[in-house]
PDB file of C-alpha atoms in Angstrom:
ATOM      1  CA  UNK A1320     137.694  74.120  85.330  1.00 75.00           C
ATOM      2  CA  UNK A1321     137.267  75.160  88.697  1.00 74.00           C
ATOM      3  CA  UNK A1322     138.269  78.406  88.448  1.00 83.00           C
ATOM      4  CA  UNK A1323     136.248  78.765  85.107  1.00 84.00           C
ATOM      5  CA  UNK A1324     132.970  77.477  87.238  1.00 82.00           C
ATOM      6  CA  UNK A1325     133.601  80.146  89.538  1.00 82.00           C
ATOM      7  CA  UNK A1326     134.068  82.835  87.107  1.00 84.00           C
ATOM      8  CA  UNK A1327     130.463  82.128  85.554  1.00 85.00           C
ATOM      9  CA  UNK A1328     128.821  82.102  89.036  1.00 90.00           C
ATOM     10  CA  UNK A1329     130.111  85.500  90.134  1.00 89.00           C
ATOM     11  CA  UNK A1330     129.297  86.478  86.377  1.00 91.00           C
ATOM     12  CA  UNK A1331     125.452  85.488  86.997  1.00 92.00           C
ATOM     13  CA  UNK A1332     125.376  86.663  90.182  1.00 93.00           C
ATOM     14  CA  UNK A1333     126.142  90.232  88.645  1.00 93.00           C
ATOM     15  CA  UNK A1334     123.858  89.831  85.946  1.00 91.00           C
ATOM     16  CA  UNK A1335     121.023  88.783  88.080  1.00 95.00           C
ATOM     17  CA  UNK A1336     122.228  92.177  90.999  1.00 94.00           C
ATOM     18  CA  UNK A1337     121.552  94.102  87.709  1.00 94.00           C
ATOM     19  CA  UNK A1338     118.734  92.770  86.595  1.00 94.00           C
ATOM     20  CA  UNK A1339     117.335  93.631  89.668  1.00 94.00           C
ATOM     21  CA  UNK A1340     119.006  97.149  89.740  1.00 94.00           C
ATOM     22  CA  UNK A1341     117.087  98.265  86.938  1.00 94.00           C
ATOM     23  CA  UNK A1342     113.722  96.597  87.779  1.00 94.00           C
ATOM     24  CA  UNK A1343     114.128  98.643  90.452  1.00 94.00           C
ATOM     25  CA  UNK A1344     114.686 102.023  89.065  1.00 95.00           C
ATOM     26  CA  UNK A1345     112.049 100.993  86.402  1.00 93.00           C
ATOM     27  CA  UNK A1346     109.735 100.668  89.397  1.00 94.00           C
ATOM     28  CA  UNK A1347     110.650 103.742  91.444  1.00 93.00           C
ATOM     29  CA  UNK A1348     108.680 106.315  89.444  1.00 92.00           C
ATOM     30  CA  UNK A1349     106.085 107.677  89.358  1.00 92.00           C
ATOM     31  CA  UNK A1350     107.251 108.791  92.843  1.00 93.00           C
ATOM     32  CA  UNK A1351     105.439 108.462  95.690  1.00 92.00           C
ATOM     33  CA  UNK A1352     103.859 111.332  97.656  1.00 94.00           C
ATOM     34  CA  UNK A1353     106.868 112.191 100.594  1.00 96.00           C
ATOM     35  CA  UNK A1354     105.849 113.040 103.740  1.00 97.00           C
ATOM     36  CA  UNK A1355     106.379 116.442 105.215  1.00 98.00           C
ATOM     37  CA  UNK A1356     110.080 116.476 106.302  1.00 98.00           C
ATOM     38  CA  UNK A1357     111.908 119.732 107.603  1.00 98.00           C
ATOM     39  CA  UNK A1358     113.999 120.595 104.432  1.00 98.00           C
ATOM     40  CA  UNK A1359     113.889 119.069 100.508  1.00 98.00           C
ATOM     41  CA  UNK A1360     117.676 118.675  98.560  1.00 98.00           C
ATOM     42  CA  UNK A1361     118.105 118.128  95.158  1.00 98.00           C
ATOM     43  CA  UNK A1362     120.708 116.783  93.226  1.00 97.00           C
ATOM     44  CA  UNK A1363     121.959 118.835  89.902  1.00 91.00           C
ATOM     45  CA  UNK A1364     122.149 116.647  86.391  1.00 79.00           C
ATOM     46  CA  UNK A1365     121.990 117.189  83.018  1.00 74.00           C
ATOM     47  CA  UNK A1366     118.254 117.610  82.993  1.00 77.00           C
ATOM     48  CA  UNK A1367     116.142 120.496  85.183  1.00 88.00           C
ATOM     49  CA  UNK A1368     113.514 118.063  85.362  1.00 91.00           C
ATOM     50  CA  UNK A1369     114.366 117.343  88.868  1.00 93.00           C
ATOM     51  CA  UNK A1370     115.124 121.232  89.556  1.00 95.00           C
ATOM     52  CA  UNK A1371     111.407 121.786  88.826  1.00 95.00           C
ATOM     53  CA  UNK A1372     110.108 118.714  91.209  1.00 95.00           C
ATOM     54  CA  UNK A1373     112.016 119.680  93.637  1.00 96.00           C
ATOM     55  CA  UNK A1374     110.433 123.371  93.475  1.00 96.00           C
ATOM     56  CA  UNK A1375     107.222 122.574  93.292  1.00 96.00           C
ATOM     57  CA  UNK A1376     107.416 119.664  96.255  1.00 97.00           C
ATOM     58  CA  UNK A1377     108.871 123.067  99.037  1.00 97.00           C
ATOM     59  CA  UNK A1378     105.884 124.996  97.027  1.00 96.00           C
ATOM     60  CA  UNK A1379     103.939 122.658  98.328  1.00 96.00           C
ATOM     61  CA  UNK A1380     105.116 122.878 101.759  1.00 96.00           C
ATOM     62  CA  UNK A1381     106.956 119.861 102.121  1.00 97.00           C
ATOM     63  CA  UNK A1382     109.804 121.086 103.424  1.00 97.00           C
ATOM     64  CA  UNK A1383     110.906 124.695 104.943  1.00 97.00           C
ATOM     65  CA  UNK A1384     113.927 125.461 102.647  1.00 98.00           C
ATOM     66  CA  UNK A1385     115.189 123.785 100.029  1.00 98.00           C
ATOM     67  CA  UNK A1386     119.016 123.075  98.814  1.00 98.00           C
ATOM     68  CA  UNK A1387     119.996 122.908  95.137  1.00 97.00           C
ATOM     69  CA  UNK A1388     123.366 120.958  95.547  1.00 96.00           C
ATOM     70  CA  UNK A1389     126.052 120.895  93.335  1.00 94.00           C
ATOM     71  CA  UNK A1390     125.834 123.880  90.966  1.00 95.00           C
ATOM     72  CA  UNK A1391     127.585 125.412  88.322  1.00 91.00           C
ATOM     73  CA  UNK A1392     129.753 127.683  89.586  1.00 91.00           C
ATOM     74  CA  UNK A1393     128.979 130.259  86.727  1.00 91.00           C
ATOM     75  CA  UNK A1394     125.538 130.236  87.111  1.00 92.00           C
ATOM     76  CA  UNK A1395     123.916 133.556  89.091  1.00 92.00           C
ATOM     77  CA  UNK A1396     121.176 132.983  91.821  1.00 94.00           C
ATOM     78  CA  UNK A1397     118.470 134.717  88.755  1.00 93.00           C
ATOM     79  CA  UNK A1398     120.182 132.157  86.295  1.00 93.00           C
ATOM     80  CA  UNK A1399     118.742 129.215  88.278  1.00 94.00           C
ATOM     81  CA  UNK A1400     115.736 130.721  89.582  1.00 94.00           C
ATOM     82  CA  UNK A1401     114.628 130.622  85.709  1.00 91.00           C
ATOM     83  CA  UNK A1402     115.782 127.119  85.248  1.00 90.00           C
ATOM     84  CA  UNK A1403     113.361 125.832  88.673  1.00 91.00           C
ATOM     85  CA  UNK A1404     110.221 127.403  87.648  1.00 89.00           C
ATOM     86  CA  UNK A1405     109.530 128.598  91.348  1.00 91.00           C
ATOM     87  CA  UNK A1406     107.430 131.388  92.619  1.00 92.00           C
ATOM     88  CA  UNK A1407     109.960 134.171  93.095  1.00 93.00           C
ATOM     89  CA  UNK A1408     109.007 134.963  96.945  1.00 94.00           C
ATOM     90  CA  UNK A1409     109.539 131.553  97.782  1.00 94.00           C
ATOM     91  CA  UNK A1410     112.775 130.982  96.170  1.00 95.00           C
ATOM     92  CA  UNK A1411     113.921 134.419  97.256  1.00 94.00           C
ATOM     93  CA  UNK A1412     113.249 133.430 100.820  1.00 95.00           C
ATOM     94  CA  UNK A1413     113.471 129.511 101.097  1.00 97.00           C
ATOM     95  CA  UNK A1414     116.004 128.207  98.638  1.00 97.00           C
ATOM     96  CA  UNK A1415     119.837 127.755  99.323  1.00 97.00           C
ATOM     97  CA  UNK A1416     122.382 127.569  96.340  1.00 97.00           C
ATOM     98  CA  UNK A1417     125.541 124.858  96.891  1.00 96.00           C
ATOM     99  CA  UNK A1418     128.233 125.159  94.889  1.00 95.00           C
ATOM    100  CA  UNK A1419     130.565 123.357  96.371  1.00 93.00           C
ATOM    101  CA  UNK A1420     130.220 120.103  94.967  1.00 94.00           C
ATOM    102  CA  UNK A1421     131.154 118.277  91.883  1.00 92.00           C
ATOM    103  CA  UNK A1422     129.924 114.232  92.055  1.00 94.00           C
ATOM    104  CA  UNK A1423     127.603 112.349  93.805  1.00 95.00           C
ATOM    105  CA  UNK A1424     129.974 112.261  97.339  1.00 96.00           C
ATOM    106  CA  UNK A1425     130.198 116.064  97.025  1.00 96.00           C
ATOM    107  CA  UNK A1426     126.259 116.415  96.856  1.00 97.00           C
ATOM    108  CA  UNK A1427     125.798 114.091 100.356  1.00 97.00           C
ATOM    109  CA  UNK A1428     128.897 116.069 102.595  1.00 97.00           C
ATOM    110  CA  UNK A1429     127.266 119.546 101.144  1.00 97.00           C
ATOM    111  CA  UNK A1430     124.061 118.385 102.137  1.00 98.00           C
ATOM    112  CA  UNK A1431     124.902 116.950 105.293  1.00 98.00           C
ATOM    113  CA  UNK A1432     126.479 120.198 106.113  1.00 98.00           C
ATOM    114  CA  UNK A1433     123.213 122.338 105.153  1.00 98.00           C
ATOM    115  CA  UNK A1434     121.302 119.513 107.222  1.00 98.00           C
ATOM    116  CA  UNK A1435     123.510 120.107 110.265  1.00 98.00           C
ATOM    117  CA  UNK A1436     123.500 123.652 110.060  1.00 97.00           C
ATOM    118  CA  UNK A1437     119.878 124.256 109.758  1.00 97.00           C
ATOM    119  CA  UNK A1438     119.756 121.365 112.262  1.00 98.00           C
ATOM    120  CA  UNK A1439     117.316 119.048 109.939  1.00 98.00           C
ATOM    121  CA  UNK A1440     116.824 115.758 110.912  1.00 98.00           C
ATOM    122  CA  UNK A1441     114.384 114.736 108.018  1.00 98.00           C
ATOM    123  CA  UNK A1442     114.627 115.605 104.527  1.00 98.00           C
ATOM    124  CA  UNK A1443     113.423 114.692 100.903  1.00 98.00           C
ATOM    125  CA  UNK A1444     116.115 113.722  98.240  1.00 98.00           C
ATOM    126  CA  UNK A1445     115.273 114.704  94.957  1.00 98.00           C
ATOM    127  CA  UNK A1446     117.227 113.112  91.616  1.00 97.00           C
ATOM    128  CA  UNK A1447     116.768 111.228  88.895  1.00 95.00           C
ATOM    129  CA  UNK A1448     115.449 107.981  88.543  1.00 95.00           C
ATOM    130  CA  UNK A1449     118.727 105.716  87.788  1.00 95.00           C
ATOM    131  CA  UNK A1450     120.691 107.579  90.521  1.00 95.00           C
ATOM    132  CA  UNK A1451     118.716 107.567  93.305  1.00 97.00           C
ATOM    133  CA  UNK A1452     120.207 104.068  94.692  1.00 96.00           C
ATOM    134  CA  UNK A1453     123.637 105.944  94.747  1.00 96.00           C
ATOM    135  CA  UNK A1454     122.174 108.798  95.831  1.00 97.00           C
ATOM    136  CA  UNK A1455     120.747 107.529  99.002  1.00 97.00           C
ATOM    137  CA  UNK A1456     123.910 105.223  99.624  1.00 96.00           C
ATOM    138  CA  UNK A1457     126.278 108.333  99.921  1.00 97.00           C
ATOM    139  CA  UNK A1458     123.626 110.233 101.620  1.00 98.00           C
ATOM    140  CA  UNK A1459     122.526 107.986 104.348  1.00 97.00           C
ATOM    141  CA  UNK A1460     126.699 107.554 104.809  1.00 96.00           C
ATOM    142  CA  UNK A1461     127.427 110.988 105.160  1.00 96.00           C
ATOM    143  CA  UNK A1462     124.390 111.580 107.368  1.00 97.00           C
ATOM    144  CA  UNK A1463     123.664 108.288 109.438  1.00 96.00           C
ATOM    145  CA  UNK A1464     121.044 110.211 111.685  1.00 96.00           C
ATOM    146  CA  UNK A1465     118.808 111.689 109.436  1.00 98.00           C
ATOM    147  CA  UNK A1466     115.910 110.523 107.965  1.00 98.00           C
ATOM    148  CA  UNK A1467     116.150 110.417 103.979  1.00 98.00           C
ATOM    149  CA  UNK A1468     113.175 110.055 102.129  1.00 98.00           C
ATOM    150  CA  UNK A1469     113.640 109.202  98.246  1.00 98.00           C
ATOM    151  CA  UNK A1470     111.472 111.345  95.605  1.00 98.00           C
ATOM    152  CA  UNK A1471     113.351 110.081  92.154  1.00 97.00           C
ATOM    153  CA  UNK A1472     112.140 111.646  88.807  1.00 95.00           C
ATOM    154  CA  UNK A1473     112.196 109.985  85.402  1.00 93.00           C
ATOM    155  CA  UNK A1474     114.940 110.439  83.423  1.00 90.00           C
ATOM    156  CA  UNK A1475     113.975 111.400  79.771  1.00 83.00           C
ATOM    157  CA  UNK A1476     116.961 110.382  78.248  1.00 84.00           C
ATOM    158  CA  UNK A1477     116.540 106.822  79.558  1.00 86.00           C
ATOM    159  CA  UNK A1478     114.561 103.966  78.828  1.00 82.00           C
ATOM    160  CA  UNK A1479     114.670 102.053  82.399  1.00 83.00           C
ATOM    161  CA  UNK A1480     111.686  99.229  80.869  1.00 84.00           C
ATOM    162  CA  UNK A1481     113.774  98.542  78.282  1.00 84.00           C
ATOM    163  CA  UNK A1482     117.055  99.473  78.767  1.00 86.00           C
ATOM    164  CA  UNK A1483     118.903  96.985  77.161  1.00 85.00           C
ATOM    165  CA  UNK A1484     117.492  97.906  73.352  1.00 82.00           C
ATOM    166  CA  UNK A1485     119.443 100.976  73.520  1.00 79.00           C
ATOM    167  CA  UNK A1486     123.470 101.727  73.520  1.00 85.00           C
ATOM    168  CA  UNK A1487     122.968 104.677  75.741  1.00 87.00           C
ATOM    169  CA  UNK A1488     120.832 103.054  78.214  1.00 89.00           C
ATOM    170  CA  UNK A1489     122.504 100.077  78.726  1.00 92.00           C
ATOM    171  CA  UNK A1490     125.362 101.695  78.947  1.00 93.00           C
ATOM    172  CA  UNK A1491     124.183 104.222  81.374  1.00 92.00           C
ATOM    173  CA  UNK A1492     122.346 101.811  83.563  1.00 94.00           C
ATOM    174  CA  UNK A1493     125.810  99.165  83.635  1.00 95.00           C
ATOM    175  CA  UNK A1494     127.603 101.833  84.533  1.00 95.00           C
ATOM    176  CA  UNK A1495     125.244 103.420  87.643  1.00 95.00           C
ATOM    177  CA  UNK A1496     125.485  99.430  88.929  1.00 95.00           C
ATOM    178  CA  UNK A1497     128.861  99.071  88.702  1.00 96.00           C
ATOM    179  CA  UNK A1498     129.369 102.806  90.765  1.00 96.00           C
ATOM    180  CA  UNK A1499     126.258 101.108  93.309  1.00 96.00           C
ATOM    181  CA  UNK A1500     127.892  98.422  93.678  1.00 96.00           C
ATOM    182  CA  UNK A1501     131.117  99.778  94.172  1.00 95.00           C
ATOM    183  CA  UNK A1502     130.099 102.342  97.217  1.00 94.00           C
ATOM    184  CA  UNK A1503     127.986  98.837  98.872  1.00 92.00           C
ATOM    185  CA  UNK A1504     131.597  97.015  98.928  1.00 93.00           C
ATOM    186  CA  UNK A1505     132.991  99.923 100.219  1.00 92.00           C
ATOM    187  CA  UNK A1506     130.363 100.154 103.178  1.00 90.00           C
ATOM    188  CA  UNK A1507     130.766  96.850 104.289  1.00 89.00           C
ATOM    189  CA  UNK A1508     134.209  96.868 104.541  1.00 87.00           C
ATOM    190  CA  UNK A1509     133.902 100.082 106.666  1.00 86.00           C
ATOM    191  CA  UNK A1510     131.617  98.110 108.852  1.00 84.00           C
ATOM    192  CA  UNK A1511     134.122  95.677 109.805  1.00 86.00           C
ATOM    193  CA  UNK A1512     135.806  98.448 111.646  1.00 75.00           C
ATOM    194  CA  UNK A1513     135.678  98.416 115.675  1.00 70.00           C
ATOM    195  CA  UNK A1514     132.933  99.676 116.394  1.00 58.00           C
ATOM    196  CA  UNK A1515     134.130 100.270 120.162  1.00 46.00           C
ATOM    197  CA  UNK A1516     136.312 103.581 119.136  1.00 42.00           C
ATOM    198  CA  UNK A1517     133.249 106.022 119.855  1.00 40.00           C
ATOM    199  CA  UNK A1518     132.624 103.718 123.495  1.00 40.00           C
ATOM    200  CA  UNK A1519     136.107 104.295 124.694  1.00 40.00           C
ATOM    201  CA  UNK A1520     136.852 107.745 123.584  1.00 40.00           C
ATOM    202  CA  UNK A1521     133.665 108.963 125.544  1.00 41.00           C
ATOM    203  CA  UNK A1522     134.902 107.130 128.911  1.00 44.00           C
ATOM    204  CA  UNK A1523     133.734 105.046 131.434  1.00 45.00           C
ATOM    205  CA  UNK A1524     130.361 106.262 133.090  1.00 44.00           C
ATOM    206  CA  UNK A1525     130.256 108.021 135.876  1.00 43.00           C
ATOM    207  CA  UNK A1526     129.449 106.560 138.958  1.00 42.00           C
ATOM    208  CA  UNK A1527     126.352 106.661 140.539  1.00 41.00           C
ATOM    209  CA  UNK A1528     125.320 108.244 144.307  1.00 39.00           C
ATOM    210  CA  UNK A1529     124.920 106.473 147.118  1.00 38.00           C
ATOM    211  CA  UNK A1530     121.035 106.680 147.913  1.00 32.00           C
TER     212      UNK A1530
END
């Protein structure tokens, strides 16, 4: 019985984490206006949607370059210009193509590597709606020291108000919890870690001078 008891409690306590899950992505668009950071990345999907916000937000000067992360290796530089929508001088001049990755962890080390190499410290993350918590998990992990601001778009496909009604919501929206939920367990256990590693490879500090 015990065992049973406990079974239904972790059981609720899921149901209730994704209850509030997808009140949250329900909640998380329209997007807010993001502040002027120093570049804009956006995350590739099925839908362009997010291509085009994420065009029109460095159009607007929110950022000074922007990264499309994770494309399709067969697509040319013209091929996605046509897919953004963006004013050809600016995306001739501004936008960076990565083609490196192929999931979600992918899209945060490329884009941690464009931030460090343009030497960003602030930048707008562009994707849809339902995987934006993700998003911003494997982001803010690969790049602890940079400022991430959010800008999720709505995902056509997907009824987030009433998810459950449809197979291919609920389905989507169980399975982008169960992937959030996985990459939270697996940042607290890395934060169990010493934390004294970085503290004794850099060394005692020096002394100080006599005055």
């Amino acid at each position: 019985m015990k065992s049973i008891a406990a079974l239904l409690i972790v059981v609720m306590v899921w149901f209730v984490g994704l209850l509030a899950f997808t009140s949250r992505v329900d909640q998380s668009t329209p997007a807010q206006e993001p502040p002027v950071s120093d570049g804009v990345v956006v995350l590739t999907g099925a839908s362009n949607v997010r291509l085009e916000a994420a065009t029109k937000l460095l159009e607007a000067g929110k950022g000074k370059r922007l990264l499309i992360s994770g494309v399709n290796r067969e697509a040319s530089r013209e091929d996605v210009l046509g897919v953004t929508k963006a004013v050809r001088p600016i995306y001739e001049c501004c936008v960076d193509l990565g083609y490196a990755a192929a999931d979600t962890v992918g899209n945060a080390s490329e884009s941690a590597e464009w931030a460090k190499a343009k030497n960003y410290h602030s930048l707008i993350v562009v994707t849809a709606d339902y995987h934006m918590p993700r998003s911003m998990l494997e982001l803010h992990a690969a790049m602890p020291d940079v400022t991430l601001h959010p800008y999720p778009v709505v995902t056509e496909s997907l009824n987030a108000h009433r998810w459950w009604k449809g197979g291919t919501s609920a389905r989507r929206m169980t399975v982008e919890y169960c992937k959030y939920l996985a990459i939270l367990g697996r940042e607290a256990f890395l934060s169990l870690g010493p934390k004294e590693k970085a503290e004794h490879k850099a060394g005692p500090e020096p002394a100080k001078e006599a005055s």
